[in-house]
PDB file of C-alpha atoms in Angstrom:
ATOM      1  CA  MET A   1     137.881  46.604  47.516  1.00 98.00           C
ATOM      2  CA  LYS A   2     139.601  46.379  44.281  1.00 98.00           C
ATOM      3  CA  LEU A   3     139.580  43.092  43.189  1.00 98.00           C
ATOM      4  CA  LEU A   4     140.759  41.641  39.171  1.00 98.00           C
ATOM      5  CA  ARG A   5     142.708  38.373  38.106  1.00 98.00           C
ATOM      6  CA  TYR A   6     146.031  38.388  36.891  1.00 98.00           C
ATOM      7  CA  GLY A   7     148.631  36.097  35.271  1.00 98.00           C
ATOM      8  CA  PRO A   8     148.214  33.926  31.046  1.00 97.00           C
ATOM      9  CA  ALA A   9     144.756  33.887  30.043  1.00 97.00           C
ATOM     10  CA  GLY A  10     143.229  30.711  31.224  1.00 95.00           C
ATOM     11  CA  ALA A  11     144.658  30.202  34.213  1.00 97.00           C
ATOM     12  CA  GLU A  12     144.320  33.998  35.523  1.00 98.00           C
ATOM     13  CA  LYS A  13     144.506  33.980  39.655  1.00 98.00           C
ATOM     14  CA  PRO A  14     142.475  36.255  42.017  1.00 98.00           C
ATOM     15  CA  GLY A  15     144.047  39.499  43.450  1.00 98.00           C
ATOM     16  CA  ILE A  16     143.164  42.287  45.707  1.00 98.00           C
ATOM     17  CA  VAL A  17     145.024  46.354  45.044  1.00 98.00           C
ATOM     18  CA  ASP A  18     145.787  47.192  48.492  1.00 97.00           C
ATOM     19  CA  LYS A  19     146.138  50.707  49.601  1.00 95.00           C
ATOM     20  CA  ASP A  20     149.788  52.008  47.864  1.00 96.00           C
ATOM     21  CA  GLY A  21     148.135  50.329  43.863  1.00 96.00           C
ATOM     22  CA  THR A  22     150.149  47.388  44.670  1.00 97.00           C
ATOM     23  CA  ILE A  23     148.596  43.875  43.216  1.00 98.00           C
ATOM     24  CA  ARG A  24     147.760  41.098  46.409  1.00 98.00           C
ATOM     25  CA  ASP A  25     147.690  37.136  45.855  1.00 98.00           C
ATOM     26  CA  LEU A  26     144.303  36.250  46.356  1.00 98.00           C
ATOM     27  CA  SER A  27     144.724  32.267  45.773  1.00 97.00           C
ATOM     28  CA  GLY A  28     145.857  31.238  49.424  1.00 95.00           C
ATOM     29  CA  ILE A  29     141.477  33.103  50.239  1.00 97.00           C
ATOM     30  CA  VAL A  30     139.600  31.850  46.782  1.00 98.00           C
ATOM     31  CA  ALA A  31     139.784  29.797  43.763  1.00 97.00           C
ATOM     32  CA  ASP A  32     139.097  33.136  41.598  1.00 98.00           C
ATOM     33  CA  ILE A  33     136.903  36.311  41.581  1.00 98.00           C
ATOM     34  CA  ALA A  34     133.146  33.756  40.624  1.00 98.00           C
ATOM     35  CA  GLY A  35     130.640  32.292  42.078  1.00 95.00           C
ATOM     36  CA  GLU A  36     130.947  32.189  45.855  1.00 94.00           C
ATOM     37  CA  ALA A  37     133.544  34.966  46.546  1.00 97.00           C
ATOM     38  CA  LEU A  38     131.437  37.197  44.646  1.00 98.00           C
ATOM     39  CA  SER A  39     128.688  36.433  47.588  1.00 98.00           C
ATOM     40  CA  ASP A  40     128.782  39.306  50.301  1.00 97.00           C
ATOM     41  CA  GLU A  41     130.217  36.630  52.826  1.00 98.00           C
ATOM     42  CA  THR A  42     132.714  36.192  51.381  1.00 98.00           C
ATOM     43  CA  LEU A  43     133.075  39.766  50.370  1.00 98.00           C
ATOM     44  CA  ALA A  44     132.497  40.507  54.002  1.00 98.00           C
ATOM     45  CA  ARG A  45     136.189  37.914  54.937  1.00 97.00           C
ATOM     46  CA  LEU A  46     138.161  39.660  52.423  1.00 98.00           C
ATOM     47  CA  ARG A  47     137.073  43.286  53.520  1.00 97.00           C
ATOM     48  CA  ALA A  48     138.969  41.734  57.192  1.00 97.00           C
ATOM     49  CA  LEU A  49     141.816  40.949  55.165  1.00 97.00           C
ATOM     50  CA  ASP A  50     145.725  42.248  56.321  1.00 97.00           C
ATOM     51  CA  LEU A  51     146.510  42.797  52.984  1.00 97.00           C
ATOM     52  CA  GLU A  52     150.816  43.273  53.889  1.00 95.00           C
ATOM     53  CA  THR A  53     150.883  39.602  55.004  1.00 96.00           C
ATOM     54  CA  LEU A  54     149.667  38.633  50.947  1.00 98.00           C
ATOM     55  CA  PRO A  55     152.310  37.903  48.838  1.00 97.00           C
ATOM     56  CA  PRO A  56     152.915  40.490  45.861  1.00 98.00           C
ATOM     57  CA  VAL A  57     152.229  40.165  42.333  1.00 98.00           C
ATOM     58  CA  ASP A  58     154.988  40.791  39.824  1.00 96.00           C
ATOM     59  CA  ALA A  59     153.570  44.412  38.486  1.00 92.00           C
ATOM     60  CA  ASP A  60     153.817  43.300  35.240  1.00 95.00           C
ATOM     61  CA  SER A  61     152.133  40.570  34.623  1.00 97.00           C
ATOM     62  CA  ARG A  62     148.797  40.721  31.982  1.00 98.00           C
ATOM     63  CA  ILE A  63     145.184  41.688  34.570  1.00 98.00           C
ATOM     64  CA  GLY A  64     141.795  39.051  32.859  1.00 98.00           C
ATOM     65  CA  ALA A  65     139.111  40.250  33.325  1.00 98.00           C
ATOM     66  CA  CYS A  66     137.728  40.733  36.243  1.00 98.00           C
ATOM     67  CA  VAL A  67     134.960  37.927  36.677  1.00 98.00           C
ATOM     68  CA  GLY A  68     135.826  34.914  35.889  1.00 98.00           C
ATOM     69  CA  ARG A  69     133.321  31.676  35.262  1.00 97.00           C
ATOM     70  CA  VAL A  70     130.728  34.840  33.423  1.00 98.00           C
ATOM     71  CA  GLY A  71     127.393  32.471  33.059  1.00 97.00           C
ATOM     72  CA  LYS A  72     125.803  35.478  31.310  1.00 98.00           C
ATOM     73  CA  PHE A  73     126.914  38.053  29.479  1.00 98.00           C
ATOM     74  CA  ILE A  74     123.408  40.191  28.475  1.00 98.00           C
ATOM     75  CA  CYS A  75     123.854  43.243  26.975  1.00 97.00           C
ATOM     76  CA  ILE A  76     121.092  47.089  27.260  1.00 97.00           C
ATOM     77  CA  GLY A  77     120.613  48.446  24.247  1.00 92.00           C
ATOM     78  CA  LEU A  78     119.921  52.080  23.758  1.00 88.00           C
ATOM     79  CA  ASN A  79     120.203  53.325  26.804  1.00 94.00           C
ATOM     80  CA  PHE A  80     120.914  56.309  26.822  1.00 88.00           C
ATOM     81  CA  ALA A  81     118.438  58.949  24.794  1.00 79.00           C
ATOM     82  CA  ASP A  82     121.327  60.676  22.431  1.00 75.00           C
ATOM     83  CA  HIS A  83     123.039  57.142  21.359  1.00 73.00           C
ATOM     84  CA  ALA A  84     119.490  56.299  20.230  1.00 73.00           C
ATOM     85  CA  ALA A  85     119.071  59.204  18.278  1.00 76.00           C
ATOM     86  CA  GLU A  86     123.011  59.229  17.110  1.00 76.00           C
ATOM     87  CA  SER A  87     121.685  55.378  15.933  1.00 72.00           C
ATOM     88  CA  GLY A  88     118.494  56.423  14.861  1.00 76.00           C
ATOM     89  CA  MET A  89     116.640  54.634  17.084  1.00 72.00           C
ATOM     90  CA  HIS A  90     113.839  55.683  19.360  1.00 78.00           C
ATOM     91  CA  LEU A  91     114.151  54.618  22.939  1.00 85.00           C
ATOM     92  CA  PRO A  92     112.528  51.906  23.776  1.00 90.00           C
ATOM     93  CA  ALA A  93     109.411  51.457  26.264  1.00 94.00           C
ATOM     94  CA  GLU A  94     110.977  48.591  27.994  1.00 95.00           C
ATOM     95  CA  PRO A  95     115.155  47.565  28.418  1.00 96.00           C
ATOM     96  CA  VAL A  96     116.110  46.320  24.882  1.00 94.00           C
ATOM     97  CA  VAL A  97     118.125  43.049  26.008  1.00 96.00           C
ATOM     98  CA  PHE A  98     120.347  41.567  24.127  1.00 96.00           C
ATOM     99  CA  PHE A  99     123.267  38.730  24.607  1.00 96.00           C
ATOM    100  CA  LYS A 100     126.946  38.823  24.142  1.00 97.00           C
ATOM    101  CA  ALA A 101     129.436  34.951  23.720  1.00 98.00           C
ATOM    102  CA  THR A 102     131.374  34.752  27.131  1.00 98.00           C
ATOM    103  CA  SER A 103     133.974  33.546  24.901  1.00 98.00           C
ATOM    104  CA  ALA A 104     134.276  37.409  24.063  1.00 98.00           C
ATOM    105  CA  ILE A 105     135.776  37.827  27.383  1.00 98.00           C
ATOM    106  CA  ILE A 106     139.065  39.159  27.220  1.00 98.00           C
ATOM    107  CA  GLY A 107     141.406  41.525  29.474  1.00 98.00           C
ATOM    108  CA  PRO A 108     140.990  45.072  29.982  1.00 98.00           C
ATOM    109  CA  ASP A 109     144.323  45.793  28.186  1.00 98.00           C
ATOM    110  CA  ASP A 110     143.731  42.641  25.704  1.00 98.00           C
ATOM    111  CA  THR A 111     144.298  43.369  21.811  1.00 98.00           C
ATOM    112  CA  VAL A 112     140.692  43.502  19.359  1.00 98.00           C
ATOM    113  CA  GLU A 113     140.606  41.436  16.526  1.00 98.00           C
ATOM    114  CA  ILE A 114     139.149  42.706  14.127  1.00 98.00           C
ATOM    115  CA  PRO A 115     136.405  39.544  12.115  1.00 98.00           C
ATOM    116  CA  ARG A 116     137.298  38.872   8.428  1.00 97.00           C
ATOM    117  CA  GLY A 117     134.696  40.472   6.564  1.00 95.00           C
ATOM    118  CA  SER A 118     134.600  43.229   8.886  1.00 96.00           C
ATOM    119  CA  VAL A 119     133.299  46.890   7.452  1.00 95.00           C
ATOM    120  CA  LYS A 120     131.777  48.524  10.950  1.00 98.00           C
ATOM    121  CA  THR A 121     133.627  47.880  13.274  1.00 98.00           C
ATOM    122  CA  ASP A 122     132.273  50.086  16.713  1.00 98.00           C
ATOM    123  CA  TRP A 123     133.793  50.885  19.891  1.00 98.00           C
ATOM    124  CA  GLU A 124     130.926  51.201  23.186  1.00 97.00           C
ATOM    125  CA  VAL A 125     132.212  52.844  26.587  1.00 98.00           C
ATOM    126  CA  GLU A 126     129.512  51.232  29.057  1.00 98.00           C
ATOM    127  CA  LEU A 127     128.770  49.970  32.744  1.00 98.00           C
ATOM    128  CA  GLY A 128     129.242  46.621  34.145  1.00 98.00           C
ATOM    129  CA  VAL A 129     126.760  45.551  36.963  1.00 98.00           C
ATOM    130  CA  VAL A 130     128.225  42.282  38.279  1.00 98.00           C
ATOM    131  CA  ILE A 131     125.547  39.656  40.355  1.00 98.00           C
ATOM    132  CA  GLY A 132     127.089  38.660  43.305  1.00 98.00           C
ATOM    133  CA  LYS A 133     123.121  37.080  44.998  1.00 98.00           C
ATOM    134  CA  GLU A 134     120.661  34.732  42.680  1.00 98.00           C
ATOM    135  CA  ALA A 135     117.817  37.434  41.890  1.00 98.00           C
ATOM    136  CA  LYS A 136     114.954  36.231  40.879  1.00 98.00           C
ATOM    137  CA  TYR A 137     111.559  38.544  40.351  1.00 98.00           C
ATOM    138  CA  ILE A 138     113.000  40.996  42.472  1.00 98.00           C
ATOM    139  CA  SER A 139     112.094  44.832  42.875  1.00 98.00           C
ATOM    140  CA  GLU A 140     113.684  47.234  41.998  1.00 98.00           C
ATOM    141  CA  ASP A 141     114.329  48.216  45.486  1.00 98.00           C
ATOM    142  CA  GLU A 142     115.618  45.026  45.845  1.00 98.00           C
ATOM    143  CA  ALA A 143     118.137  45.050  43.368  1.00 98.00           C
ATOM    144  CA  LEU A 144     121.551  46.275  44.525  1.00 98.00           C
ATOM    145  CA  ALA A 145     121.241  43.762  47.630  1.00 98.00           C
ATOM    146  CA  HIS A 146     122.514  41.217  44.328  1.00 98.00           C
ATOM    147  CA  VAL A 147     125.611  43.055  43.096  1.00 98.00           C
ATOM    148  CA  ALA A 148     128.601  42.187  43.912  1.00 98.00           C
ATOM    149  CA  GLY A 149     130.830  45.921  42.126  1.00 98.00           C
ATOM    150  CA  TYR A 150     130.688  47.452  39.124  1.00 98.00           C
ATOM    151  CA  CYS A 151     133.779  46.768  35.674  1.00 98.00           C
ATOM    152  CA  VAL A 152     134.370  49.129  32.681  1.00 98.00           C
ATOM    153  CA  ILE A 153     132.992  46.982  29.739  1.00 98.00           C
ATOM    154  CA  ASN A 154     134.008  47.786  25.742  1.00 98.00           C
ATOM    155  CA  ASP A 155     131.451  47.071  24.377  1.00 98.00           C
ATOM    156  CA  LEU A 156     132.635  45.868  20.188  1.00 98.00           C
ATOM    157  CA  SER A 157     130.066  45.939  17.847  1.00 97.00           C
ATOM    158  CA  GLU A 158     130.217  45.105  13.739  1.00 97.00           C
ATOM    159  CA  ARG A 159     127.291  48.048  13.006  1.00 95.00           C
ATOM    160  CA  ASP A 160     127.560  46.095   9.644  1.00 94.00           C
ATOM    161  CA  PHE A 161     126.559  42.659  11.205  1.00 94.00           C
ATOM    162  CA  GLN A 162     124.709  43.766  13.730  1.00 90.00           C
ATOM    163  CA  LEU A 163     122.777  45.728  11.315  1.00 86.00           C
ATOM    164  CA  HIS A 164     122.116  43.956   7.858  1.00 84.00           C
ATOM    165  CA  ARG A 165     123.669  40.596   8.354  1.00 86.00           C
ATOM    166  CA  SER A 166     119.195  40.120   9.484  1.00 82.00           C
ATOM    167  CA  GLY A 167     118.770  38.050  13.260  1.00 77.00           C
ATOM    168  CA  GLN A 168     119.763  39.245  16.215  1.00 82.00           C
ATOM    169  CA  TRP A 169     121.818  41.681  17.506  1.00 89.00           C
ATOM    170  CA  VAL A 170     124.579  38.641  18.977  1.00 92.00           C
ATOM    171  CA  LYS A 171     125.305  38.116  15.811  1.00 94.00           C
ATOM    172  CA  GLY A 172     127.557  41.950  15.372  1.00 95.00           C
ATOM    173  CA  LYS A 173     128.639  41.790  19.552  1.00 96.00           C
ATOM    174  CA  SER A 174     129.995  37.738  19.850  1.00 97.00           C
ATOM    175  CA  ALA A 175     133.162  37.846  18.166  1.00 98.00           C
ATOM    176  CA  ASP A 176     136.383  36.959  20.157  1.00 98.00           C
ATOM    177  CA  THR A 177     137.468  40.064  21.299  1.00 98.00           C
ATOM    178  CA  PHE A 178     134.788  42.176  21.675  1.00 98.00           C
ATOM    179  CA  GLY A 179     134.559  41.831  25.054  1.00 98.00           C
ATOM    180  CA  PRO A 180     137.640  43.553  27.523  1.00 98.00           C
ATOM    181  CA  ILE A 181     136.307  43.612  31.230  1.00 98.00           C
ATOM    182  CA  GLY A 182     137.490  44.883  34.042  1.00 97.00           C
ATOM    183  CA  PRO A 183     140.772  45.701  34.506  1.00 98.00           C
ATOM    184  CA  TRP A 184     138.951  46.043  38.250  1.00 98.00           C
ATOM    185  CA  LEU A 185     135.450  44.568  40.136  1.00 98.00           C
ATOM    186  CA  VAL A 186     134.299  47.482  42.212  1.00 98.00           C
ATOM    187  CA  THR A 187     132.391  46.293  45.621  1.00 98.00           C
ATOM    188  CA  ARG A 188     128.771  47.669  45.458  1.00 97.00           C
ATOM    189  CA  ASP A 189     130.220  49.716  48.956  1.00 97.00           C
ATOM    190  CA  GLU A 190     132.725  52.009  47.334  1.00 97.00           C
ATOM    191  CA  ILE A 191     130.162  52.958  44.111  1.00 97.00           C
ATOM    192  CA  PRO A 192     127.405  54.416  46.323  1.00 94.00           C
ATOM    193  CA  ASP A 193     125.392  55.684  43.432  1.00 97.00           C
ATOM    194  CA  PRO A 194     126.411  54.229  39.452  1.00 98.00           C
ATOM    195  CA  GLN A 195     123.969  56.961  38.416  1.00 97.00           C
ATOM    196  CA  ASP A 196     126.846  59.181  38.972  1.00 96.00           C
ATOM    197  CA  LEU A 197     129.954  57.893  37.304  1.00 98.00           C
ATOM    198  CA  PRO A 198     131.555  60.237  34.220  1.00 98.00           C
ATOM    199  CA  MET A 199     132.366  57.805  31.121  1.00 98.00           C
ATOM    200  CA  TYR A 200     135.125  58.368  28.083  1.00 98.00           C
ATOM    201  CA  LEU A 201     136.738  56.372  25.297  1.00 98.00           C
ATOM    202  CA  GLU A 202     139.677  57.711  23.473  1.00 98.00           C
ATOM    203  CA  VAL A 203     140.616  56.260  20.020  1.00 98.00           C
ATOM    204  CA  ASN A 204     144.287  57.651  18.788  1.00 98.00           C
ATOM    205  CA  GLY A 205     143.865  60.141  21.313  1.00 98.00           C
ATOM    206  CA  HIS A 206     140.556  60.930  20.538  1.00 98.00           C
ATOM    207  CA  ARG A 207     137.747  62.208  22.614  1.00 98.00           C
ATOM    208  CA  TYR A 208     134.534  60.230  20.990  1.00 98.00           C
ATOM    209  CA  GLN A 209     132.721  59.401  24.329  1.00 98.00           C
ATOM    210  CA  ASP A 210     132.314  61.710  27.335  1.00 97.00           C
ATOM    211  CA  GLY A 211     129.408  60.909  29.618  1.00 96.00           C
ATOM    212  CA  SER A 212     127.771  60.117  32.420  1.00 96.00           C
ATOM    213  CA  THR A 213     125.888  57.186  33.694  1.00 96.00           C
ATOM    214  CA  ARG A 214     123.713  60.144  34.669  1.00 94.00           C
ATOM    215  CA  THR A 215     121.509  60.591  31.164  1.00 93.00           C
ATOM    216  CA  MET A 216     120.876  55.955  31.359  1.00 95.00           C
ATOM    217  CA  HIS A 217     116.951  56.168  29.572  1.00 95.00           C
ATOM    218  CA  PHE A 218     117.467  52.692  32.468  1.00 97.00           C
ATOM    219  CA  SER A 219     118.872  52.399  35.651  1.00 97.00           C
ATOM    220  CA  VAL A 220     121.196  50.037  37.248  1.00 98.00           C
ATOM    221  CA  THR A 221     118.073  49.216  39.531  1.00 98.00           C
ATOM    222  CA  ALA A 222     115.612  49.071  36.743  1.00 98.00           C
ATOM    223  CA  VAL A 223     117.647  46.819  34.762  1.00 98.00           C
ATOM    224  CA  ILE A 224     118.280  44.127  37.107  1.00 98.00           C
ATOM    225  CA  SER A 225     114.569  44.306  38.284  1.00 98.00           C
ATOM    226  CA  HIS A 226     113.107  43.684  34.380  1.00 98.00           C
ATOM    227  CA  LEU A 227     115.874  40.946  33.984  1.00 98.00           C
ATOM    228  CA  SER A 228     115.225  39.212  37.273  1.00 98.00           C
ATOM    229  CA  GLN A 229     111.019  39.025  35.417  1.00 98.00           C
ATOM    230  CA  PHE A 230     112.703  36.912  32.672  1.00 98.00           C
ATOM    231  CA  MET A 231     115.709  35.084  34.233  1.00 98.00           C
ATOM    232  CA  SER A 232     117.189  33.696  37.455  1.00 98.00           C
ATOM    233  CA  LEU A 233     120.874  36.879  37.719  1.00 98.00           C
ATOM    234  CA  GLN A 234     123.435  33.657  39.071  1.00 98.00           C
ATOM    235  CA  PRO A 235     126.957  34.936  40.820  1.00 98.00           C
ATOM    236  CA  GLY A 236     128.991  35.940  38.078  1.00 98.00           C
ATOM    237  CA  ASP A 237     126.470  36.510  35.133  1.00 98.00           C
ATOM    238  CA  VAL A 238     127.342  39.710  33.718  1.00 98.00           C
ATOM    239  CA  ILE A 239     124.856  42.978  32.932  1.00 98.00           C
ATOM    240  CA  SER A 240     126.416  45.317  30.879  1.00 98.00           C
ATOM    241  CA  THR A 241     124.324  48.470  30.923  1.00 98.00           C
ATOM    242  CA  GLY A 242     124.208  50.889  28.045  1.00 96.00           C
ATOM    243  CA  THR A 243     126.404  53.415  25.793  1.00 96.00           C
ATOM    244  CA  PRO A 244     126.041  57.500  25.702  1.00 95.00           C
ATOM    245  CA  PRO A 245     126.749  58.952  22.624  1.00 92.00           C
ATOM    246  CA  GLY A 246     130.057  59.210  20.887  1.00 95.00           C
ATOM    247  CA  VAL A 247     129.989  56.135  18.921  1.00 96.00           C
ATOM    248  CA  GLY A 248     131.745  55.555  15.071  1.00 96.00           C
ATOM    249  CA  LEU A 249     128.074  54.832  13.579  1.00 93.00           C
ATOM    250  CA  GLY A 250     127.359  58.273  14.984  1.00 92.00           C
ATOM    251  CA  GLN A 251     129.534  59.790  13.433  1.00 94.00           C
ATOM    252  CA  ASN A 252     129.885  62.637  10.416  1.00 94.00           C
ATOM    253  CA  PRO A 253     130.853  60.771   8.527  1.00 96.00           C
ATOM    254  CA  GLN A 254     130.951  57.567  10.449  1.00 96.00           C
ATOM    255  CA  VAL A 255     134.086  55.923  11.353  1.00 97.00           C
ATOM    256  CA  TYR A 256     135.345  52.531  12.584  1.00 98.00           C
ATOM    257  CA  LEU A 257     137.987  50.802  14.180  1.00 98.00           C
ATOM    258  CA  LYS A 258     141.054  49.457  12.044  1.00 98.00           C
ATOM    259  CA  PRO A 259     144.347  47.255  12.511  1.00 98.00           C
ATOM    260  CA  GLY A 260     146.360  50.079  14.570  1.00 98.00           C
ATOM    261  CA  ASP A 261     144.680  51.794  16.620  1.00 98.00           C
ATOM    262  CA  LYS A 262     144.540  52.395  19.380  1.00 98.00           C
ATOM    263  CA  MET A 263     141.789  52.943  22.275  1.00 98.00           C
ATOM    264  CA  GLU A 264     141.915  53.986  25.661  1.00 98.00           C
ATOM    265  CA  LEU A 265     138.446  53.892  28.210  1.00 98.00           C
ATOM    266  CA  GLY A 266     137.574  54.376  31.366  1.00 98.00           C
ATOM    267  CA  ILE A 267     134.851  55.423  34.188  1.00 98.00           C
ATOM    268  CA  GLU A 268     135.312  56.946  36.728  1.00 98.00           C
ATOM    269  CA  GLY A 269     136.781  54.545  39.874  1.00 98.00           C
ATOM    270  CA  LEU A 270     136.307  52.065  37.706  1.00 98.00           C
ATOM    271  CA  GLY A 271     139.924  51.941  36.549  1.00 98.00           C
ATOM    272  CA  VAL A 272     140.569  52.225  32.888  1.00 98.00           C
ATOM    273  CA  GLN A 273     141.023  50.103  29.858  1.00 98.00           C
ATOM    274  CA  ARG A 274     143.715  50.827  27.144  1.00 98.00           C
ATOM    275  CA  GLN A 275     143.571  47.677  22.840  1.00 98.00           C
ATOM    276  CA  ASN A 276     145.748  48.017  20.816  1.00 98.00           C
ATOM    277  CA  VAL A 277     143.201  46.986  17.767  1.00 98.00           C
ATOM    278  CA  ILE A 278     144.025  44.298  14.831  1.00 98.00           C
ATOM    279  CA  GLN A 279     143.696  41.816  11.957  1.00 97.00           C
ATOM    280  CA  GLY A 280     141.749  39.176  12.838  1.00 90.00           C
TER     281      GLY A 280
END
């Protein structure tokens, strides 16, 4: 299934995409694509629906982030060997974990703002993993049973804030609009192998990132298991699993986002995001 949330920011309603690509309203079935709605039991109930009986949604409706009430927005750094190399950093022995403020979350096609004082705002296409069942001290073999589904994330970053302003990376990762998520939450049954998904990102029509989850240093199952040793993962938590090479930081000369730029990014089977860039 392809689940989503549509409507004005802060007042999104739950929806589902039918076989013809029409968005159908789910608000009479679940309150939101969040919390208990991400459980295997509720997803099975949604899967059994006759979607043609659900009200269609206006095709021009804004699409919001595909999961609501995100508790933790967890990111994995330097998880692709080529990206670590272009960043001038060594591959880590364990996953590099940092957090992104949930206030950064926006819809997949919402406008991205360059924060005040920014000189190095960058892009990163990443595979997002949405937790559907509590995970605590789990093994890699158990990991995927705790996943509700997958989505596209643009892990926007301000590199000067991230690398040169002291402290943790969170300073460069958490500006408002730095977390576009969606368009869809694609349930795990539709993605048999999360380690075989082509992914790309373009700026103004130029393809900078053209990679695949095949080259992850730590797999999705390894990341989930690792995180669960340090914190419980709850339904609605989002994990952004790292980016392939081709970020602005790695270009020679370096290239960063500026007002007027347009981004397009996508992952096979998970949809496409398109964002205009403005000065915040």
